[in-house]
Amino acid sequence: MGKKLLLANAHVPGIRSYEVYRREGGYRSVEKAFKMSPADIVEEVKKSGLRGRGGAGFPTGLKWSFIAKPEGVPRHLVVNADESEPGTFKDRYLMEFIPHYLIEGMIVSSFALGSNVSYIYIRGEYAWITDILEEAIAEAKQNGFLGKNILGTGFDCEIYVQRGAGAYICGEETALIESLEGKRGNPRIKPPFPAVKGVWERPTVVNNVETIAAVVPIINDGGEEYAKIGIGKSTGTKLISACGNINKPGVYEIDMTISVEEFIFSDEYCGGIPNGKRLKACIPGGSSVPILPANLLLTTAKGEKRMMNYESLADGGFATGTMMGSGGFIVLDEDQCVVKHTMTLARFYHHESCGQCSPCREGTGWMERILKKIDSGKGEMKDIDLLWDIQRKIEGNTICPLGDAAAWPVAAAIRHFRDEFEWHVLNPNACLLRNYGLAHYADPVHVPASA
Amino acid sequence: MADEIKKEPPANFKVTIDNITIEVAPGTTILNAARTIGGDVTPPAMCYYSKLQGSGGKCRTCLVEVAAGSTADPRPMPKLVASCRTTVMDGMIVKNITSEKVKDARAGVVEFLLLNHPLDCPICDQAGECHLQDLGYEHGKEGTRYEFKRRTFEKEDIGPYIQLHMTRCILCYRCTYVADQLTEKRVHGILDRGEHAEISTYISKAIDNEFSGNMIDVCPVGALTDKTFRFKNRVWFTKPVDAHRECTTPGCCGKTTLWLRGEEVFRVTARKDQWGEVQSFDGKPGWICNTCRFDKKKTGDWTIEGVTKVNRHSVIAQGHYEGLVTPKETVQQVLGGRAPRLLMDIHDESEVNRNGVHLSEINGPAHSDDFKKDQ
């Protein structure tokens, strides 16, 4: 049983309401934080080794210390709740069932950053969660944790919830800021970074929901205590939203010391693969991170056991590794077709590209069309090389990371499953009727001892 | 070198672009620094427009490699950067045409830009002064690898003078910046997103203000065209002359280029510099108003200053080149120093008509072997 921090009280009946949340020890961190100085809180977060939970894994304390502090210019905290990555739904769970956790974390973070007006930018599709958050904010305000002169400390803080309009790109921090300002959600060209010029050209910190929530246990238990959980630079706990071909899809809190194998096959977590099927591949961190075939997923190229943490998942770079990403864990069993799967992802990125810079605008559509062609049995061998070339020319050449996110899944699918693409080309009729299965594995597919 | 760094603050930043070191003022972008050198070292720019604030960064044709960030922090930048939006640092080393990575990425960007472009140059009014044509010519490939249907849009009339042909658009956003920065009220912008993104106005709203015509000048392709000039002539048949008039519209500089054929004024545009941007006069961009552009179509309206010196590499520069390199004439060399008298003269020298080979004596049709000298 791993240590639970964020979801420890998730199953307490009525935890959504202020009374129950407070009774279970909620808002303790606010009381504690107000006795500390803002710089001490930042220091505490630095000590905890907390890394951004939105995907990039940037150290949060460091990000906070970058915020510019010009005299007389307000600063803002913006919580990125635009959780649109396919396969990721961890923030939704947190906001829907324990909204006060986020509010509590926001009050502490706002105090640390000196933000008197903080925002939650929430995905437009999460309409009902907006209402839940609004209610939680109202309750917190009633009980004196928000508004003017919080708990008599003289610190004012307001939290506003802003709904997006259904664009994936608005999860990119500068596009989010543009959208929050009421403009078209096009990513800005960096520099300047949001820490210097963010919302309304004011210094801004944009953090993921889970990151801000994790500030609560850091303040409660202390940064050093938090850093003891986990391993190496992957400290604390991480929410993983598991989905795909597993027995128990859902949101799990892990402490980053368990192995990928344990996560997929143990009954505590995903509970194995249904109907006695075998594991084919997995995307461990949301749709944009590279897909890994089962053999590389469970053991690294060095032959070590792959663990569920930032370093181990990234072991081997993109050649044989992947990324922790946002924790959207998508499992594919032997019946899934990688070509079709890649096509679905390419379709998503084509649909969500903002159209601002040319490689992404034109390249994503092109990739989707070629993948569609291969998937429908009309592909040619040269199309596979062409796909590789297109993704290579998109990656790194765009304004924001959406171009990279569109290129990586295609690159990884071709890198690890090229024979499956070739099989589609060589068997134009068969590929419409059945899929390639597990035939591409050079080495025997791993069968866990428990199976 | 070490002594120079100690001086605080340095008046000028030293930057090396493709092994050429120059000094520029702090805050200059890499692209503008490269423009002071000029020539092949300057990255192409499709969306950046020095007179429009906030433009640039979108087309990605100006990507360059930064091999060393600055003297203080000589680490290379991990990705290629958009030179139009990256400011130089002291001691920065930039690689443009000397970097294979840049060439490769740029070829990719050109391919992406041309992917959905209709390539209807033979019927496009922009042909001859189109930046995309130049870009495709200089950095593109001869063929496309795209085999799907190209994206098309309906033509749209935006206002009485301008036609929008969205199919040709490369979404540089320049025209929206013109509307934002030159006029009080912007009524057009980008609708939709991704591949379907298009420039458009509020539904059935016409763009109607005194400076809207400048959108045509900033458009790098033929997406925004002058309705008074559409299909009237090809730009390379018209002769550009510099002219001016006393314009009463506030903000209009009154200095223009007239495009003549005979005595007829076919169109009026703002004066462009060698980068295809409007020239500045007294430090202010020389935007012109719609009265000058669309209504003054008689030579009598204008004081003509003289023929425009076009030093861009475009087709319109035909006959007006500055720094023109004439191809070397080789005929005289072949003929041993004398000028040819007739075309047949050249044939006389060739092996076909060599004495001693009689076509009637050859078995079957003549073959090049029959005329070999050693026969």
PDB file of N, CA and C in Angstrom, chain B residues 267-320:
ATOM      1  N   ARG B 267      -1.817  50.848 -61.166  1.00  0.00           N
ATOM      2  CA  ARG B 267      -2.072  50.767 -59.728  1.00  0.00           C
ATOM      3  C   ARG B 267      -1.091  51.642 -58.973  1.00  0.00           C
ATOM      4  N   VAL B 268      -1.454  51.894 -57.729  1.00  0.00           N
ATOM      5  CA  VAL B 268      -0.630  52.704 -56.851  1.00  0.00           C
ATOM      6  C   VAL B 268      -0.339  51.878 -55.609  1.00  0.00           C
ATOM      7  N   THR B 269       0.927  51.809 -55.224  1.00  0.00           N
ATOM      8  CA  THR B 269       1.259  51.111 -53.983  1.00  0.00           C
ATOM      9  C   THR B 269       2.170  51.996 -53.150  1.00  0.00           C
ATOM     10  N   ALA B 270       2.357  51.584 -51.901  1.00  0.00           N
ATOM     11  CA  ALA B 270       3.347  52.268 -51.076  1.00  0.00           C
ATOM     12  C   ALA B 270       4.720  51.893 -51.596  1.00  0.00           C
ATOM     13  N   ARG B 271       5.708  52.712 -51.259  1.00  0.00           N
ATOM     14  CA  ARG B 271       7.068  52.382 -51.704  1.00  0.00           C
ATOM     15  C   ARG B 271       7.647  51.281 -50.838  1.00  0.00           C
ATOM     16  N   LYS B 272       8.289  50.331 -51.517  1.00  0.00           N
ATOM     17  CA  LYS B 272       8.820  49.174 -50.779  1.00  0.00           C
ATOM     18  C   LYS B 272      10.342  49.236 -50.756  1.00  0.00           C
ATOM     19  N   ASP B 273      10.894  48.699 -49.669  1.00  0.00           N
ATOM     20  CA  ASP B 273      12.350  48.611 -49.592  1.00  0.00           C
ATOM     21  C   ASP B 273      12.803  47.243 -50.093  1.00  0.00           C
ATOM     22  N   GLN B 274      14.074  46.979 -49.932  1.00  0.00           N
ATOM     23  CA  GLN B 274      14.607  45.734 -50.515  1.00  0.00           C
ATOM     24  C   GLN B 274      14.093  44.482 -49.826  1.00  0.00           C
ATOM     25  N   TRP B 275      13.481  44.619 -48.634  1.00  0.00           N
ATOM     26  CA  TRP B 275      12.939  43.442 -47.955  1.00  0.00           C
ATOM     27  C   TRP B 275      11.448  43.298 -48.233  1.00  0.00           C
ATOM     28  N   GLY B 276      10.953  44.116 -49.159  1.00  0.00           N
ATOM     29  CA  GLY B 276       9.537  44.028 -49.507  1.00  0.00           C
ATOM     30  C   GLY B 276       8.631  44.711 -48.506  1.00  0.00           C
ATOM     31  N   GLU B 277       9.202  45.505 -47.622  1.00  0.00           N
ATOM     32  CA  GLU B 277       8.390  46.219 -46.649  1.00  0.00           C
ATOM     33  C   GLU B 277       8.245  47.669 -47.076  1.00  0.00           C
ATOM     34  N   VAL B 278       7.216  48.349 -46.549  1.00  0.00           N
ATOM     35  CA  VAL B 278       7.076  49.777 -46.880  1.00  0.00           C
ATOM     36  C   VAL B 278       8.269  50.547 -46.362  1.00  0.00           C
ATOM     37  N   GLN B 279       8.696  51.479 -47.179  1.00  0.00           N
ATOM     38  CA  GLN B 279       9.837  52.304 -46.764  1.00  0.00           C
ATOM     39  C   GLN B 279       9.434  53.249 -45.648  1.00  0.00           C
ATOM     40  N   SER B 280      10.424  53.631 -44.865  1.00  0.00           N
ATOM     41  CA  SER B 280      10.166  54.619 -43.824  1.00  0.00           C
ATOM     42  C   SER B 280      10.612  55.990 -44.313  1.00  0.00           C
ATOM     43  N   PHE B 281       9.846  57.004 -43.968  1.00  0.00           N
ATOM     44  CA  PHE B 281      10.243  58.377 -44.255  1.00  0.00           C
ATOM     45  C   PHE B 281      10.295  59.127 -42.940  1.00  0.00           C
ATOM     46  N   ASP B 282      11.423  59.731 -42.654  1.00  0.00           N
ATOM     47  CA  ASP B 282      11.649  60.429 -41.380  1.00  0.00           C
ATOM     48  C   ASP B 282      11.338  59.501 -40.203  1.00  0.00           C
ATOM     49  N   GLY B 283      11.728  58.246 -40.331  1.00  0.00           N
ATOM     50  CA  GLY B 283      11.548  57.315 -39.232  1.00  0.00           C
ATOM     51  C   GLY B 283      10.143  56.779 -39.082  1.00  0.00           C
ATOM     52  N   LYS B 284       9.232  57.249 -39.934  1.00  0.00           N
ATOM     53  CA  LYS B 284       7.863  56.742 -39.824  1.00  0.00           C
ATOM     54  C   LYS B 284       7.549  55.874 -41.041  1.00  0.00           C
ATOM     55  N   PRO B 285       6.859  54.753 -40.844  1.00  0.00           N
ATOM     56  CA  PRO B 285       6.534  53.911 -41.996  1.00  0.00           C
ATOM     57  C   PRO B 285       5.664  54.680 -43.005  1.00  0.00           C
ATOM     58  N   GLY B 286       5.956  54.505 -44.283  1.00  0.00           N
ATOM     59  CA  GLY B 286       5.247  55.274 -45.305  1.00  0.00           C
ATOM     60  C   GLY B 286       3.947  54.639 -45.756  1.00  0.00           C
ATOM     61  N   TRP B 287       3.005  54.477 -44.831  1.00  0.00           N
ATOM     62  CA  TRP B 287       1.701  53.942 -45.209  1.00  0.00           C
ATOM     63  C   TRP B 287       0.967  54.971 -46.056  1.00  0.00           C
ATOM     64  N   ILE B 288       0.135  54.521 -46.973  1.00  0.00           N
ATOM     65  CA  ILE B 288      -0.648  55.478 -47.777  1.00  0.00           C
ATOM     66  C   ILE B 288      -2.139  55.206 -47.597  1.00  0.00           C
ATOM     67  N   CYS B 289      -2.918  56.257 -47.840  1.00  0.00           N
ATOM     68  CA  CYS B 289      -4.358  56.143 -47.612  1.00  0.00           C
ATOM     69  C   CYS B 289      -5.053  55.594 -48.862  1.00  0.00           C
ATOM     70  N   ASN B 290      -6.293  55.254 -48.709  1.00  0.00           N
ATOM     71  CA  ASN B 290      -7.029  54.660 -49.825  1.00  0.00           C
ATOM     72  C   ASN B 290      -7.294  55.647 -50.943  1.00  0.00           C
ATOM     73  N   THR B 291      -7.361  56.936 -50.626  1.00  0.00           N
ATOM     74  CA  THR B 291      -7.564  57.936 -51.680  1.00  0.00           C
ATOM     75  C   THR B 291      -6.381  57.904 -52.636  1.00  0.00           C
ATOM     76  N   CYS B 292      -5.194  57.950 -52.076  1.00  0.00           N
ATOM     77  CA  CYS B 292      -3.994  57.886 -52.912  1.00  0.00           C
ATOM     78  C   CYS B 292      -3.956  56.579 -53.691  1.00  0.00           C
ATOM     79  N   ARG B 293      -4.299  55.512 -53.026  1.00  0.00           N
ATOM     80  CA  ARG B 293      -4.131  54.196 -53.614  1.00  0.00           C
ATOM     81  C   ARG B 293      -5.170  53.874 -54.690  1.00  0.00           C
ATOM     82  N   PHE B 294      -6.413  54.203 -54.410  1.00  0.00           N
ATOM     83  CA  PHE B 294      -7.459  53.711 -55.314  1.00  0.00           C
ATOM     84  C   PHE B 294      -8.078  54.792 -56.206  1.00  0.00           C
ATOM     85  N   ASP B 295      -8.013  56.052 -55.765  1.00  0.00           N
ATOM     86  CA  ASP B 295      -8.763  57.079 -56.502  1.00  0.00           C
ATOM     87  C   ASP B 295      -7.909  57.926 -57.432  1.00  0.00           C
ATOM     88  N   LYS B 296      -6.630  58.001 -57.174  1.00  0.00           N
ATOM     89  CA  LYS B 296      -5.778  58.881 -57.987  1.00  0.00           C
ATOM     90  C   LYS B 296      -5.092  58.050 -59.059  1.00  0.00           C
ATOM     91  N   LYS B 297      -5.815  57.778 -60.102  1.00  0.00           N
ATOM     92  CA  LYS B 297      -5.281  56.887 -61.136  1.00  0.00           C
ATOM     93  C   LYS B 297      -4.948  57.630 -62.428  1.00  0.00           C
ATOM     94  N   LYS B 298      -4.614  58.924 -62.280  1.00  0.00           N
ATOM     95  CA  LYS B 298      -4.159  59.669 -63.464  1.00  0.00           C
ATOM     96  C   LYS B 298      -2.764  60.195 -63.184  1.00  0.00           C
ATOM     97  N   THR B 299      -1.917  60.212 -64.202  1.00  0.00           N
ATOM     98  CA  THR B 299      -0.560  60.726 -63.981  1.00  0.00           C
ATOM     99  C   THR B 299      -0.610  62.190 -63.563  1.00  0.00           C
ATOM    100  N   GLY B 300      -1.676  62.882 -63.989  1.00  0.00           N
ATOM    101  CA  GLY B 300      -1.822  64.294 -63.645  1.00  0.00           C
ATOM    102  C   GLY B 300      -1.988  64.538 -62.157  1.00  0.00           C
ATOM    103  N   ASP B 301      -2.451  63.506 -61.440  1.00  0.00           N
ATOM    104  CA  ASP B 301      -2.634  63.649 -59.995  1.00  0.00           C
ATOM    105  C   ASP B 301      -1.307  63.667 -59.253  1.00  0.00           C
ATOM    106  N   TRP B 302      -0.257  63.263 -59.931  1.00  0.00           N
ATOM    107  CA  TRP B 302       0.990  62.972 -59.236  1.00  0.00           C
ATOM    108  C   TRP B 302       2.155  63.805 -59.755  1.00  0.00           C
ATOM    109  N   THR B 303       3.114  64.029 -58.899  1.00  0.00           N
ATOM    110  CA  THR B 303       4.388  64.571 -59.320  1.00  0.00           C
ATOM    111  C   THR B 303       5.347  63.402 -59.423  1.00  0.00           C
ATOM    112  N   ILE B 304       5.769  63.109 -60.639  1.00  0.00           N
ATOM    113  CA  ILE B 304       6.602  61.924 -60.828  1.00  0.00           C
ATOM    114  C   ILE B 304       8.059  62.264 -60.586  1.00  0.00           C
ATOM    115  N   GLU B 305       8.705  61.440 -59.753  1.00  0.00           N
ATOM    116  CA  GLU B 305      10.099  61.730 -59.385  1.00  0.00           C
ATOM    117  C   GLU B 305      11.082  60.997 -60.282  1.00  0.00           C
ATOM    118  N   GLY B 306      10.710  59.840 -60.750  1.00  0.00           N
ATOM    119  CA  GLY B 306      11.626  59.070 -61.595  1.00  0.00           C
ATOM    120  C   GLY B 306      11.375  57.585 -61.434  1.00  0.00           C
ATOM    121  N   VAL B 307      12.126  56.821 -62.202  1.00  0.00           N
ATOM    122  CA  VAL B 307      11.919  55.380 -62.199  1.00  0.00           C
ATOM    123  C   VAL B 307      12.316  54.783 -60.842  1.00  0.00           C
ATOM    124  N   THR B 308      11.481  53.894 -60.356  1.00  0.00           N
ATOM    125  CA  THR B 308      11.785  53.233 -59.090  1.00  0.00           C
ATOM    126  C   THR B 308      12.954  52.285 -59.268  1.00  0.00           C
ATOM    127  N   LYS B 309      13.886  52.389 -58.343  1.00  0.00           N
ATOM    128  CA  LYS B 309      14.985  51.426 -58.371  1.00  0.00           C
ATOM    129  C   LYS B 309      14.540  50.198 -57.593  1.00  0.00           C
ATOM    130  N   VAL B 310      14.320  49.118 -58.313  1.00  0.00           N
ATOM    131  CA  VAL B 310      13.898  47.901 -57.644  1.00  0.00           C
ATOM    132  C   VAL B 310      15.128  47.027 -57.449  1.00  0.00           C
ATOM    133  N   ASN B 311      15.494  46.802 -56.201  1.00  0.00           N
ATOM    134  CA  ASN B 311      16.667  45.945 -56.017  1.00  0.00           C
ATOM    135  C   ASN B 311      16.325  44.647 -55.333  1.00  0.00           C
ATOM    136  N   ARG B 312      15.056  44.307 -55.347  1.00  0.00           N
ATOM    137  CA  ARG B 312      14.715  42.978 -54.863  1.00  0.00           C
ATOM    138  C   ARG B 312      14.959  41.989 -55.987  1.00  0.00           C
ATOM    139  N   HIS B 313      15.001  40.724 -55.623  1.00  0.00           N
ATOM    140  CA  HIS B 313      15.351  39.710 -56.598  1.00  0.00           C
ATOM    141  C   HIS B 313      14.155  39.227 -57.405  1.00  0.00           C
ATOM    142  N   SER B 314      13.088  39.991 -57.376  1.00  0.00           N
ATOM    143  CA  SER B 314      11.839  39.551 -57.962  1.00  0.00           C
ATOM    144  C   SER B 314      11.811  39.737 -59.469  1.00  0.00           C
ATOM    145  N   VAL B 315      10.812  39.136 -60.091  1.00  0.00           N
ATOM    146  CA  VAL B 315      10.660  39.281 -61.537  1.00  0.00           C
ATOM    147  C   VAL B 315      10.457  40.740 -61.916  1.00  0.00           C
ATOM    148  N   ILE B 316       9.779  41.503 -61.049  1.00  0.00           N
ATOM    149  CA  ILE B 316       9.520  42.898 -61.389  1.00  0.00           C
ATOM    150  C   ILE B 316      10.795  43.706 -61.488  1.00  0.00           C
ATOM    151  N   ALA B 317      11.874  43.153 -60.945  1.00  0.00           N
ATOM    152  CA  ALA B 317      13.114  43.898 -60.996  1.00  0.00           C
ATOM    153  C   ALA B 317      13.743  43.852 -62.390  1.00  0.00           C
ATOM    154  N   GLN B 318      13.141  43.111 -63.283  1.00  0.00           N
ATOM    155  CA  GLN B 318      13.636  42.989 -64.656  1.00  0.00           C
ATOM    156  C   GLN B 318      14.003  44.358 -65.225  1.00  0.00           C
ATOM    157  N   GLY B 319      15.240  44.545 -65.569  1.00  0.00           N
ATOM    158  CA  GLY B 319      15.639  45.807 -66.170  1.00  0.00           C
ATOM    159  C   GLY B 319      15.925  46.915 -65.177  1.00  0.00           C
ATOM    160  N   HIS B 320      15.609  46.699 -63.916  1.00  0.00           N
ATOM    161  CA  HIS B 320      15.851  47.760 -62.935  1.00  0.00           C
ATOM    162  C   HIS B 320      16.777  47.260 -61.840  1.00  0.00           C
TER     163      HIS B 320
END
